[in-house]
JSON list of C-alpha atoms in Angstrom, two decimals:
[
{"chain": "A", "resi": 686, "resn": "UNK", "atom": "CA", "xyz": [198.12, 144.11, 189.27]},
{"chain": "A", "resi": 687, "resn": "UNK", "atom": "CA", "xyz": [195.98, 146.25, 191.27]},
{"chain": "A", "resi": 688, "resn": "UNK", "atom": "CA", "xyz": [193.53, 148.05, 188.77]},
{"chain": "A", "resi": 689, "resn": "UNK", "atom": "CA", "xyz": [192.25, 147.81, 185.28]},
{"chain": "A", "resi": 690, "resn": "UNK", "atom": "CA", "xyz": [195.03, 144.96, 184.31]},
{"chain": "A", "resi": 691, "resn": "UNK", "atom": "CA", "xyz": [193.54, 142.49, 187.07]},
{"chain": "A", "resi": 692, "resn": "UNK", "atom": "CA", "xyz": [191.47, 139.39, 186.42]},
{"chain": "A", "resi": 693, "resn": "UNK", "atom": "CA", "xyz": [187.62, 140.66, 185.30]},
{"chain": "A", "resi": 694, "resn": "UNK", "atom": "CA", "xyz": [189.03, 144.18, 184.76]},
{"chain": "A", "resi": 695, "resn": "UNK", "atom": "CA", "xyz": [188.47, 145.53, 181.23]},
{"chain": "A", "resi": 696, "resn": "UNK", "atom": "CA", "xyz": [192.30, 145.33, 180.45]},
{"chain": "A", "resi": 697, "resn": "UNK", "atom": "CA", "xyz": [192.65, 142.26, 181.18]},
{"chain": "A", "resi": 698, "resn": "UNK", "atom": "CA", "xyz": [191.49, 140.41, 178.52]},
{"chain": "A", "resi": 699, "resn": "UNK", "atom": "CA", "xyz": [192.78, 142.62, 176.28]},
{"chain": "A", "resi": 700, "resn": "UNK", "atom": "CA", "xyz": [196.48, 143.12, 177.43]},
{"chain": "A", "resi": 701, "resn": "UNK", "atom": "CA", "xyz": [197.08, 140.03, 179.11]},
{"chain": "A", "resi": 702, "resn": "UNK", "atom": "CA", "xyz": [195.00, 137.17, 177.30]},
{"chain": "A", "resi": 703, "resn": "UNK", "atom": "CA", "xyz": [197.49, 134.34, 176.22]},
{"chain": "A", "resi": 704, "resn": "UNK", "atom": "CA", "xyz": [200.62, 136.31, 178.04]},
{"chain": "A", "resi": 705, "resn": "UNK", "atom": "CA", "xyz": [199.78, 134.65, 181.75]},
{"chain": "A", "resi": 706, "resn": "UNK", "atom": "CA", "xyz": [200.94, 131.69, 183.07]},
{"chain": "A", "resi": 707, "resn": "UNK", "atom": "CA", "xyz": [199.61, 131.68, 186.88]},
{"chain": "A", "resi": 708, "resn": "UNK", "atom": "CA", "xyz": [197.50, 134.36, 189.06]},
{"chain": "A", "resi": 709, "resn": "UNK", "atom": "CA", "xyz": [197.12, 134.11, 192.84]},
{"chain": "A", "resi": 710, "resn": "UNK", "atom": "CA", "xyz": [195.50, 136.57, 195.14]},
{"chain": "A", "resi": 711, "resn": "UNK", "atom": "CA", "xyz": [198.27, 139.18, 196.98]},
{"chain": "A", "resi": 712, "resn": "UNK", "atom": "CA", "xyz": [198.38, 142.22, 199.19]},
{"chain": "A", "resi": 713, "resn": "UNK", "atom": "CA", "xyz": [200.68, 145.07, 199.00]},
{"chain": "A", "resi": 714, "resn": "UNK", "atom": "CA", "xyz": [201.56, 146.32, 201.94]},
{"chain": "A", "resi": 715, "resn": "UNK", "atom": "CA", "xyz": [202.97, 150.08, 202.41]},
{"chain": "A", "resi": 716, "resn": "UNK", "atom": "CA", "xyz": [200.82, 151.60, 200.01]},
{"chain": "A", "resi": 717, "resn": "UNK", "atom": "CA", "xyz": [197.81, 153.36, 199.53]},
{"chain": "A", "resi": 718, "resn": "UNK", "atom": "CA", "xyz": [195.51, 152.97, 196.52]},
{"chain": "A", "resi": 719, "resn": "UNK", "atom": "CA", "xyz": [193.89, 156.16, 194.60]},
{"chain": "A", "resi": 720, "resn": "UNK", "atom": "CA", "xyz": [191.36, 156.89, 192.20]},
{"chain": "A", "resi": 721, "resn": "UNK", "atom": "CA", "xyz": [192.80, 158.01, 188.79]},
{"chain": "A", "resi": 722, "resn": "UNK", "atom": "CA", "xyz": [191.31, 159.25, 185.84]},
{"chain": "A", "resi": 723, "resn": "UNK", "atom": "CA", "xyz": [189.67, 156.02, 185.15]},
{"chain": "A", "resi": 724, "resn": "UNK", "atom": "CA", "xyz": [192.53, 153.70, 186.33]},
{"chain": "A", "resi": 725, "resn": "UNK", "atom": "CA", "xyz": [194.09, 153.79, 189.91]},
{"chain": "A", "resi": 726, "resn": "UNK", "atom": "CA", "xyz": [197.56, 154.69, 191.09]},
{"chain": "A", "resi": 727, "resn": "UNK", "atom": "CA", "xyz": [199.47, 153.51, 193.82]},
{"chain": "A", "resi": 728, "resn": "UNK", "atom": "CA", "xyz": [201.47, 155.14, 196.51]},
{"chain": "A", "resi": 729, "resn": "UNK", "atom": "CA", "xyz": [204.07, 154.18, 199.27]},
{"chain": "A", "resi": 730, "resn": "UNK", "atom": "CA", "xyz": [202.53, 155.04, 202.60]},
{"chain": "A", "resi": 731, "resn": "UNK", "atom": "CA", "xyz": [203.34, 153.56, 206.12]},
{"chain": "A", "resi": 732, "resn": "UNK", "atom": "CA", "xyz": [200.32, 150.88, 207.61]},
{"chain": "A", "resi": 733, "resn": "UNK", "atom": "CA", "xyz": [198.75, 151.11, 203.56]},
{"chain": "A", "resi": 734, "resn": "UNK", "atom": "CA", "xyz": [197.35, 148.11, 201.89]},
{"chain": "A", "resi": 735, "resn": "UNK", "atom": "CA", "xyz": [196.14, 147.74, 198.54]},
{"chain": "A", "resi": 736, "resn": "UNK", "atom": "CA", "xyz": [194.39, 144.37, 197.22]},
{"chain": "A", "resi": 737, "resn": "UNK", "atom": "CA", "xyz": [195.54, 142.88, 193.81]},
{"chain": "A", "resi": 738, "resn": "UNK", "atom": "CA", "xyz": [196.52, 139.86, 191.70]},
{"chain": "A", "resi": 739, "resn": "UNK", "atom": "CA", "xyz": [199.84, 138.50, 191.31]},
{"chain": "A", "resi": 740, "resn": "UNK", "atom": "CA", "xyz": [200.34, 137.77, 187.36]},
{"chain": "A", "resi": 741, "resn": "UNK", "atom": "CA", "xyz": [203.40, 135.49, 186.73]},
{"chain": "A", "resi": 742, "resn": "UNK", "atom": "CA", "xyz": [203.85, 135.45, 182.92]},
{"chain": "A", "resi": 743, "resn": "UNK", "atom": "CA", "xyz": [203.97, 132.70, 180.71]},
{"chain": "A", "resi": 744, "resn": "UNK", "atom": "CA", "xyz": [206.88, 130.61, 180.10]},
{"chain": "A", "resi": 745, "resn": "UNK", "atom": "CA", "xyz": [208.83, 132.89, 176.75]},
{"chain": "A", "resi": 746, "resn": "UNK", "atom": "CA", "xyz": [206.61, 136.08, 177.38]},
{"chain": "A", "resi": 747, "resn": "UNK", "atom": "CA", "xyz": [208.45, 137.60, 180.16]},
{"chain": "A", "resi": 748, "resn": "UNK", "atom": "CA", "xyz": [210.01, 140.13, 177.89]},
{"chain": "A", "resi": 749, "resn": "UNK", "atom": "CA", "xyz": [207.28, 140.56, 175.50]},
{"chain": "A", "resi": 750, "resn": "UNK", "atom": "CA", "xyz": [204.59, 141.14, 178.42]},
{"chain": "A", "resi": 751, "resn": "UNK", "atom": "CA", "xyz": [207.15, 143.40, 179.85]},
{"chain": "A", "resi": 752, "resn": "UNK", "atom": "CA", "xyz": [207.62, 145.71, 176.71]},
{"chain": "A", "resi": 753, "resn": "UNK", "atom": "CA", "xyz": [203.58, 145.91, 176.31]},
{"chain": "A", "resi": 754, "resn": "UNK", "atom": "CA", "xyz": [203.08, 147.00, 179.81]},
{"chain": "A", "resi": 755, "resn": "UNK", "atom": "CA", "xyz": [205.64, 149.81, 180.05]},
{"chain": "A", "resi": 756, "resn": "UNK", "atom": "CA", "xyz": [204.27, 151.01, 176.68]},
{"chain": "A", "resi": 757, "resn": "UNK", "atom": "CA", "xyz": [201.20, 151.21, 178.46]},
{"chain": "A", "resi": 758, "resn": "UNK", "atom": "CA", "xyz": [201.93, 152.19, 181.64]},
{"chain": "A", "resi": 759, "resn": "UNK", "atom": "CA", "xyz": [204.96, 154.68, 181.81]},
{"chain": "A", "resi": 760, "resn": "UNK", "atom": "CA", "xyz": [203.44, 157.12, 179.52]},
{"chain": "A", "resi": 761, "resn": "UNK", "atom": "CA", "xyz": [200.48, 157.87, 181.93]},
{"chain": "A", "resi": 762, "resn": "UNK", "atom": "CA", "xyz": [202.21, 158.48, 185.07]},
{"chain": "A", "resi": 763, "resn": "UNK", "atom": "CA", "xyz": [203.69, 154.67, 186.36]},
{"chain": "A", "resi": 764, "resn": "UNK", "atom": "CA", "xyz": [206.88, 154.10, 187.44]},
{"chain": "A", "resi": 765, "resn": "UNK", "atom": "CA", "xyz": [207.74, 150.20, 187.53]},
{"chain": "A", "resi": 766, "resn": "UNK", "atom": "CA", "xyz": [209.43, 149.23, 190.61]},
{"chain": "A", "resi": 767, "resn": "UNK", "atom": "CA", "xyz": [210.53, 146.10, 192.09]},
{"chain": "A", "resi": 768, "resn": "UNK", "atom": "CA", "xyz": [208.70, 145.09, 195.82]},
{"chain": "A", "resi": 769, "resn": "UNK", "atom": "CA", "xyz": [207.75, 142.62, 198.05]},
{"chain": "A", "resi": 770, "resn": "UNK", "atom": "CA", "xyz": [204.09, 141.17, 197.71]},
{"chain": "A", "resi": 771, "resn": "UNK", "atom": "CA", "xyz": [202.14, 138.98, 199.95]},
{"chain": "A", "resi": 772, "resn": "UNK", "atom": "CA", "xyz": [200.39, 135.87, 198.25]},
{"chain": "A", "resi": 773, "resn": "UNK", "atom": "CA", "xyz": [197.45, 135.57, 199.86]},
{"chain": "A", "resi": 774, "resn": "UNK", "atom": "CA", "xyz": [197.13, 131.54, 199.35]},
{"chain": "A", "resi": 775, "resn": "UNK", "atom": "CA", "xyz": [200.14, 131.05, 202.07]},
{"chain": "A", "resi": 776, "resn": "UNK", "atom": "CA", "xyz": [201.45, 134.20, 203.01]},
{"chain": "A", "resi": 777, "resn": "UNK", "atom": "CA", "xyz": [204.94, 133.94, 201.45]},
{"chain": "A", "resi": 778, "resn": "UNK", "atom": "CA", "xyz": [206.26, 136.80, 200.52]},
{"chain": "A", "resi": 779, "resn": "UNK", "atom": "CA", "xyz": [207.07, 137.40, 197.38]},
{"chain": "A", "resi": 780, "resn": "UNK", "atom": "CA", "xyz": [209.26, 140.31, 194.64]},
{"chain": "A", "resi": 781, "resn": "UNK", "atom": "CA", "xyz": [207.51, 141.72, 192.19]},
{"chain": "A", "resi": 782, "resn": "UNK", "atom": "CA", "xyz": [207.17, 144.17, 189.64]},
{"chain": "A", "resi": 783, "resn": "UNK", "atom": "CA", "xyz": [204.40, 146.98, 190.98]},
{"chain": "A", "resi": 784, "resn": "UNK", "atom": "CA", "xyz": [203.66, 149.92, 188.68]},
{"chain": "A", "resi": 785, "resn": "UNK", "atom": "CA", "xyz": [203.63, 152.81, 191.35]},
{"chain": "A", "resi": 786, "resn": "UNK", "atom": "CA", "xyz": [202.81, 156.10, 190.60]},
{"chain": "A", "resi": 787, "resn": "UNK", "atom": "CA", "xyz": [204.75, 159.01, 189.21]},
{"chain": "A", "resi": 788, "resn": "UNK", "atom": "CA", "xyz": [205.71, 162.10, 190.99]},
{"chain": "A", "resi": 789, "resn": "UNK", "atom": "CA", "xyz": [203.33, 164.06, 188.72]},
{"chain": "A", "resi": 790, "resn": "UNK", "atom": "CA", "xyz": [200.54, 161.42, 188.79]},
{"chain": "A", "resi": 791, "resn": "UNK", "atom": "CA", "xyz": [196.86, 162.70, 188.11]},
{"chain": "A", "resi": 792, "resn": "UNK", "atom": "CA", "xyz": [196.14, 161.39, 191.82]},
{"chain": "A", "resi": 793, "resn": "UNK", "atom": "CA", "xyz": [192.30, 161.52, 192.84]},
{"chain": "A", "resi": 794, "resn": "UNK", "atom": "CA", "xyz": [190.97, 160.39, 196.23]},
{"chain": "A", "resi": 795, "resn": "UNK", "atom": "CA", "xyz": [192.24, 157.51, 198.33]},
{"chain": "A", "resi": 796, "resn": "UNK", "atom": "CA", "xyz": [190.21, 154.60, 197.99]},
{"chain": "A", "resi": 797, "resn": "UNK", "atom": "CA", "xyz": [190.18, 153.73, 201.06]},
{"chain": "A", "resi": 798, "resn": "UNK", "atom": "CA", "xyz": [189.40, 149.75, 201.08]},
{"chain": "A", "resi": 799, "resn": "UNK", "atom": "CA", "xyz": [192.45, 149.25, 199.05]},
{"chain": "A", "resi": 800, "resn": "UNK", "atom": "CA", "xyz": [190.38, 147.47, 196.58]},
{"chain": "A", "resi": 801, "resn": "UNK", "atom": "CA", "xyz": [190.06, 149.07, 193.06]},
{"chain": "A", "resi": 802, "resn": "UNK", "atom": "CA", "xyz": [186.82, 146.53, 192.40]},
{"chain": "A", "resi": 803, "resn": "UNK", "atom": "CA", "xyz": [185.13, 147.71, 195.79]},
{"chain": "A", "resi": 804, "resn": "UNK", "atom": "CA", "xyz": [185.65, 151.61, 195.01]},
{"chain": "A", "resi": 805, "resn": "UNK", "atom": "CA", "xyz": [183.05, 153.77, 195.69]}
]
């Protein structure tokens, strides 16, 4: 997760509380981050990066975590789609599902650290 859904976001807490199993630090590379209409969006771009968590969800609420997330995701202009992440502990890459934005995304500026918690 790269936005309101990450550790000490706002969604957090409410979305994911009791649904996690392990987070870890990652980096996606070949993507830029933008500003949203209070939550970010994420692009494919060549030499990108954009910081974020990688949420691994607790043993028996794979497909219950996955349900609440599209419900909350897909209707406001995310596409789920499967990439490789880096984990920033050791490097090793790693698949995982990244909510990218739709072709008709509300897309604001770029935020250029990458970093949704060191916007402007």
């Amino acid at each position: 997760m790269y936005g309101t859904l990450r550790p000490g976001a706002y969604n957090h807490d409410r979305f994911l509380a009791g649904r996690i199993g392990t987070e870890a630090d990652a980096v996606l590379h070949g993507a830029v981050l933008y500003d949203g209409p209070g939550y970010p969006y994420v692009v494919p771009a060549d030499g990108g990066r954009v910081v974020g968590t990688l949420l691994t969800p607790a043993s028996g609420s794979y497909g219950e975590l996955f349900g609440l997330l599209d419900r909350l995701e897909l209707p406001v202009g995310y596409e789920r789609v499967a990439m490789d992440v880096e984990r920033v502990r050791d490097g090793a890459r790693v698949s995982a599902w990244v909510f990218l934005a739709a072709p008709d995304a509300p897309l604001g500026p770029v935020i250029e650290s990458g970093d949704w918690f060191s916007r402007p």
